[in-house]
XYZ file of C-alpha atoms in Angstrom:
155
model
C -3.599 80.735 20.349
C -4.734 77.263 19.381
C -8.511 77.797 17.792
C -8.637 73.894 16.998
C -11.816 72.711 19.470
C -11.976 69.192 19.519
C -15.683 67.597 19.643
C -16.126 64.503 20.979
C -19.770 63.283 21.061
C -20.454 60.173 22.725
C -23.021 57.717 20.834
C -24.054 55.110 23.619
C -25.570 51.707 21.496
C -29.063 51.957 21.888
C -30.569 49.297 24.293
C -32.298 46.347 23.369
C -35.580 46.470 24.804
C -38.119 44.042 26.111
C -41.569 43.819 27.846
C -42.060 41.095 30.271
C -46.256 40.777 30.169
C -47.024 38.186 33.587
C -48.934 38.481 36.255
C -46.765 36.002 38.472
C -44.249 37.859 40.239
C -41.950 34.910 40.578
C -42.132 34.515 36.966
C -41.760 37.949 36.235
C -38.686 38.383 38.476
C -37.409 34.821 36.740
C -37.821 36.281 32.952
C -36.339 39.740 34.090
C -33.205 38.461 35.231
C -32.686 36.473 32.354
C -33.177 39.229 29.726
C -31.473 41.643 31.766
C -28.337 38.994 31.721
C -28.644 38.899 28.060
C -28.254 42.983 27.927
C -32.179 43.648 27.463
C -33.416 46.770 29.289
C -36.536 45.505 30.452
C -39.943 47.037 31.595
C -43.164 45.112 32.937
C -46.302 44.944 33.032
C -49.207 43.764 35.483
C -52.145 44.054 33.271
C -53.613 44.732 29.820
C -54.527 48.334 29.865
C -51.135 49.040 31.153
C -49.254 46.782 28.372
C -51.749 48.536 25.449
C -50.421 51.822 26.798
C -46.432 50.693 26.833
C -47.050 49.295 22.815
C -48.198 53.042 21.884
C -45.323 54.669 22.922
C -42.380 52.234 22.663
C -40.879 49.599 20.203
C -39.449 46.590 22.218
C -37.298 44.172 20.710
C -38.901 40.954 22.613
C -42.319 40.603 24.226
C -42.606 37.872 26.620
C -46.391 36.816 27.207
C -47.764 34.548 29.078
C -51.042 33.417 27.330
C -53.468 33.618 30.317
C -52.295 37.495 30.666
C -55.497 39.017 31.574
C -57.670 36.151 32.015
C -57.957 33.013 29.796
C -56.059 32.502 26.604
C -58.764 33.313 24.112
C -59.728 36.508 25.778
C -56.118 37.736 25.977
C -56.477 41.241 24.746
C -52.812 41.963 24.617
C -52.186 38.616 22.277
C -54.989 39.694 19.974
C -53.472 43.541 19.487
C -49.959 41.735 18.735
C -51.764 39.560 16.154
C -53.472 41.998 14.002
C -49.919 44.650 14.078
C -48.766 45.511 10.809
C -46.235 43.154 9.719
C -43.579 46.377 9.000
C -43.603 46.591 12.773
C -44.249 43.104 13.980
C -41.115 41.321 11.848
C -38.831 43.329 14.346
C -40.399 42.124 17.442
C -40.191 38.636 18.891
C -42.832 37.226 20.547
C -42.344 34.535 23.124
C -45.416 33.205 24.628
C -45.448 31.308 28.039
C -48.720 29.011 29.086
C -49.050 25.907 31.284
C -50.250 23.610 28.401
C -47.563 24.994 25.747
C -44.791 22.351 24.690
C -41.363 24.267 25.055
C -39.894 25.684 21.461
C -42.746 23.430 19.657
C -42.271 25.299 16.222
C -45.767 24.143 15.112
C -47.612 26.024 18.030
C -45.411 28.924 17.745
C -46.557 29.039 14.147
C -50.169 28.568 14.586
C -50.089 31.150 17.474
C -48.040 33.826 15.312
C -45.597 33.876 17.754
C -41.432 33.394 17.550
C -41.267 30.792 20.442
C -43.543 29.009 22.864
C -42.127 28.334 26.413
C -44.160 25.755 29.197
C -44.062 27.719 32.335
C -42.114 24.676 34.112
C -39.147 25.816 31.903
C -39.012 28.865 32.835
C -35.847 28.149 35.214
C -34.165 27.564 31.698
C -35.482 30.528 30.070
C -32.407 31.967 29.314
C -30.639 29.771 27.330
C -33.578 29.097 25.440
C -33.955 32.456 24.420
C -30.753 33.016 23.526
C -31.248 29.723 21.107
C -34.580 30.984 19.375
C -33.400 34.572 19.185
C -30.063 33.868 17.407
C -32.077 31.632 15.356
C -34.968 34.126 14.324
C -31.868 36.842 13.692
C -30.201 34.347 11.694
C -33.642 33.733 9.790
C -34.681 37.357 9.153
C -30.904 38.771 8.502
C -31.254 38.393 4.642
C -34.679 39.204 4.499
C -33.868 42.455 6.541
C -30.727 43.043 4.336
C -32.614 42.935 1.192
C -35.403 45.542 2.630
C -32.525 47.969 3.447
C -31.012 47.213 0.033
C -34.207 47.948 -1.783
C -34.594 50.968 0.577
C -37.741 49.638 2.265
C -36.519 49.954 5.593
């Protein structure tokens, strides 16, 4: 009688997750399709309260936020929340701001707005290519830093 029992455990690699904070259904659908085709599990929020609740209980790899989400850019409570997020959490999050007056891939504007990327709404049809390039550049930029944190036992 063979007492050998083989246990095979399958671990599904954790899906990358993305949160889309966009009031326009058309823009939201465009962004969702792009992210899902890139392998992201997506969630959407249609107002600031819903977004802040999701942020309490979930970690996202990517957040796409319309700078006018929930009102004027200067009163965007989600954006303000993300700006004051602790750096240990924030550095693992890729934030892309979408807006009517932003110049797509303007690095200085992104830096000034504490975002990884800025995208003009007119460029949303090309968002997949824009995100692929920007996320890859961001991952490459932070790769050595993150590896150093792991070696130092800080991660």
